[in-house]
Short mmCIF file of C-alpha atoms in Angstrom, two decimals:
data_model
loop_
_atom_site.label_atom_id
_atom_site.label_comp_id
_atom_site.label_asym_id
_atom_site.label_seq_id
_atom_site.Cartn_x
_atom_site.Cartn_y
_atom_site.Cartn_z
CA HIS A 11 4.12 -89.43 -54.11
CA SER A 12 5.69 -88.48 -50.80
CA ALA A 13 5.97 -91.20 -48.16
CA ILE A 14 4.15 -88.87 -45.80
CA PHE A 15 0.98 -89.54 -47.81
CA ALA A 16 1.49 -93.32 -48.13
CA LYS A 17 -1.40 -94.10 -45.78
CA CYS A 18 -3.78 -91.73 -47.56
CA ASP A 19 -6.19 -92.83 -50.24
CA VAL A 20 -6.13 -90.19 -52.96
CA THR A 21 -8.64 -90.12 -55.79
CA TYR A 22 -7.85 -87.69 -58.57
CA ALA A 23 -10.80 -86.23 -60.43
CA PRO A 24 -10.18 -84.05 -63.49
CA VAL A 25 -12.23 -80.85 -63.29
CA PHE A 26 -12.67 -77.77 -65.43
CA LEU A 27 -11.51 -75.28 -62.80
CA GLY A 28 -12.01 -72.23 -65.01
CA GLY A 29 -15.65 -73.22 -65.56
CA ILE A 30 -16.19 -73.80 -61.85
CA MET A 31 -14.62 -70.46 -60.95
CA LYS A 32 -16.69 -68.67 -63.59
CA ALA A 33 -19.91 -70.34 -62.43
CA CYS A 34 -19.16 -69.31 -58.83
CA GLY A 35 -18.11 -65.78 -59.74
CA ASN A 36 -14.58 -66.27 -58.37
CA THR A 37 -11.67 -64.13 -59.51
CA PRO A 38 -8.54 -66.20 -60.15
CA PRO A 39 -6.09 -65.53 -57.30
CA ILE A 40 -3.34 -64.63 -59.76
CA ASN A 41 -5.50 -61.66 -60.87
CA ILE A 42 -5.87 -60.26 -57.35
CA LYS A 43 -3.39 -57.55 -56.32
CA ASN A 44 -0.63 -58.92 -54.10
CA LYS A 45 -1.84 -62.53 -54.35
CA GLY A 46 -0.11 -63.20 -57.68
CA PRO A 47 3.42 -62.45 -56.43
CA TYR A 48 2.69 -64.13 -53.09
CA ILE A 49 1.44 -67.30 -54.78
CA ALA A 50 4.61 -67.51 -56.87
CA HIS A 51 6.77 -67.03 -53.77
CA GLU A 52 4.87 -69.68 -51.79
CA ARG A 53 4.81 -72.17 -54.70
CA ASN A 54 8.62 -72.01 -54.93
CA ARG A 55 9.01 -72.25 -51.15
CA TRP A 56 6.72 -75.29 -50.91
CA ALA A 57 8.54 -76.96 -53.79
CA ARG A 58 11.86 -76.57 -51.96
CA MET A 59 10.37 -77.64 -48.62
CA PHE A 60 8.72 -80.79 -49.99
CA ASN A 61 11.39 -81.58 -52.59
CA ILE A 62 9.01 -81.15 -55.52
CA PRO A 63 10.72 -80.50 -58.84
CA LEU A 64 9.74 -77.04 -60.03
CA LYS A 65 11.41 -74.54 -62.31
CA GLU A 66 11.54 -71.02 -60.90
CA GLY A 67 8.91 -68.75 -62.36
CA VAL A 68 5.87 -69.87 -64.28
CA PRO A 69 5.57 -71.41 -67.73
CA PRO A 70 5.38 -68.88 -70.59
CA GLY A 71 1.80 -67.77 -71.15
CA PHE A 72 0.72 -68.82 -67.66
CA PRO A 73 -2.10 -69.11 -66.90
CA ALA A 74 -2.83 -70.86 -70.19
CA ASN A 75 -6.12 -72.26 -71.41
CA THR A 76 -5.84 -75.85 -70.20
CA LEU A 77 -9.34 -76.92 -71.22
CA PRO A 78 -7.97 -79.33 -73.86
CA VAL A 79 -5.68 -80.85 -71.21
CA GLN A 80 -8.55 -81.24 -68.77
CA ARG A 81 -10.67 -82.85 -71.48
CA ALA A 82 -7.84 -85.26 -72.26
CA LEU A 83 -7.52 -86.09 -68.55
CA THR A 84 -11.26 -86.70 -68.35
CA ALA A 85 -11.03 -89.07 -71.33
CA VAL A 86 -8.06 -90.84 -69.68
CA ASP A 87 -9.96 -91.09 -66.39
CA MET A 88 -12.91 -92.69 -68.19
CA LEU A 89 -10.93 -94.97 -70.52
CA TYR A 90 -7.70 -95.74 -68.61
CA PRO A 91 -8.35 -94.80 -64.96
CA ASP A 92 -5.40 -96.80 -63.63
CA THR A 93 -3.00 -94.57 -65.57
CA LEU A 94 -4.32 -91.16 -64.52
CA THR A 95 -1.59 -90.59 -61.92
CA GLU A 96 1.13 -91.48 -64.43
CA ILE A 97 -0.09 -88.98 -67.05
CA LEU A 98 -0.59 -86.32 -64.36
CA ASP A 99 3.07 -86.74 -63.40
CA VAL A 100 4.16 -86.44 -67.04
CA LEU A 101 2.03 -83.32 -67.59
CA PHE A 102 3.15 -81.66 -64.34
CA HIS A 103 6.82 -82.21 -65.14
CA ALA A 104 6.40 -80.99 -68.72
CA SER A 105 4.55 -77.87 -67.61
CA PHE A 106 6.17 -76.80 -64.35
CA VAL A 107 9.70 -78.22 -64.70
CA ASP A 108 10.34 -78.06 -68.44
CA HIS A 109 7.92 -75.16 -69.13
CA GLN A 110 6.47 -76.90 -72.19
CA PRO A 111 3.19 -75.61 -73.69
CA VAL A 112 1.09 -78.62 -72.63
CA ASN A 113 -2.08 -76.90 -73.82
CA GLU A 114 -0.89 -77.00 -77.44
CA LYS A 115 -2.11 -79.98 -79.44
CA GLU A 116 1.26 -81.27 -80.68
CA CYS A 117 2.83 -81.02 -77.22
CA LEU A 118 -0.14 -82.72 -75.55
CA LEU A 119 -0.11 -85.45 -78.19
CA ALA A 120 3.61 -86.10 -77.63
CA LEU A 121 3.16 -86.23 -73.86
CA LEU A 122 0.19 -88.58 -74.09
CA GLY A 123 2.29 -90.68 -76.48
CA LYS A 124 4.96 -91.14 -73.79
CA VAL A 125 2.44 -92.97 -71.62
CA TYR A 126 0.01 -94.55 -74.11
CA GLY A 127 1.89 -94.79 -77.40
CA HIS A 128 1.14 -92.66 -80.45
CA GLY A 129 -1.99 -94.53 -81.62
CA THR A 130 -3.77 -94.39 -78.29
CA ALA A 131 -2.65 -90.78 -77.80
CA GLU A 132 -4.27 -89.94 -81.16
CA ASP A 133 -7.48 -91.66 -79.99
CA ILE A 134 -7.50 -89.61 -76.78
CA ILE A 135 -6.95 -86.39 -78.76
CA GLN A 136 -9.82 -87.35 -81.08
CA LYS A 137 -12.08 -87.73 -78.05
CA VAL A 138 -11.01 -84.26 -76.90
CA VAL A 139 -11.83 -82.79 -80.32
CA GLN A 140 -15.19 -84.57 -80.42
CA SER A 141 -15.78 -83.50 -76.79
CA PRO A 142 -18.33 -86.14 -75.75
CA TYR A 143 -17.07 -85.84 -72.17
CA VAL A 144 -17.56 -82.09 -71.81
CA ILE A 145 -19.92 -81.06 -69.05
CA LEU A 146 -19.34 -77.37 -68.35
CA ASP A 147 -18.31 -75.99 -71.72
CA SER A 148 -19.13 -77.21 -75.21
CA ALA A 149 -16.68 -74.94 -77.08
CA SER A 150 -13.39 -76.64 -77.86
CA SER A 151 -10.22 -75.53 -79.58
CA PHE A 152 -6.54 -76.08 -79.19
CA THR A 153 -4.15 -73.20 -79.18
CA THR A 154 -1.70 -73.25 -82.05
#
């Protein structure tokens, strides 16, 4: 939300990055020798430079399976598109500042509840479990 980008039109589109990388045969950068430590160093440097809140290090279990989160974001984008940026902010802060396990069902439900209320959050989670929005992967499960 930096003022430097105020004149830019940004359209967020939830994607299943793991599925895209797998389909393209890409190796995640964090798994490539020397890139993992470099990425962490650069991420922290950029956060300081651009005043982005970020806790040092990475969340426990990183990289986690975020497919349920991406499915929830897809449901939000389809059902409540005007709120996508708000929930992205909540999820980013929870994951990269507070190091919460956003990929776990109860955590995701609580975070969705902050923006949509508990009832609507439950509806979004139900859509994730039913997975009618899934394009790249039909297998769905939350980590517990």
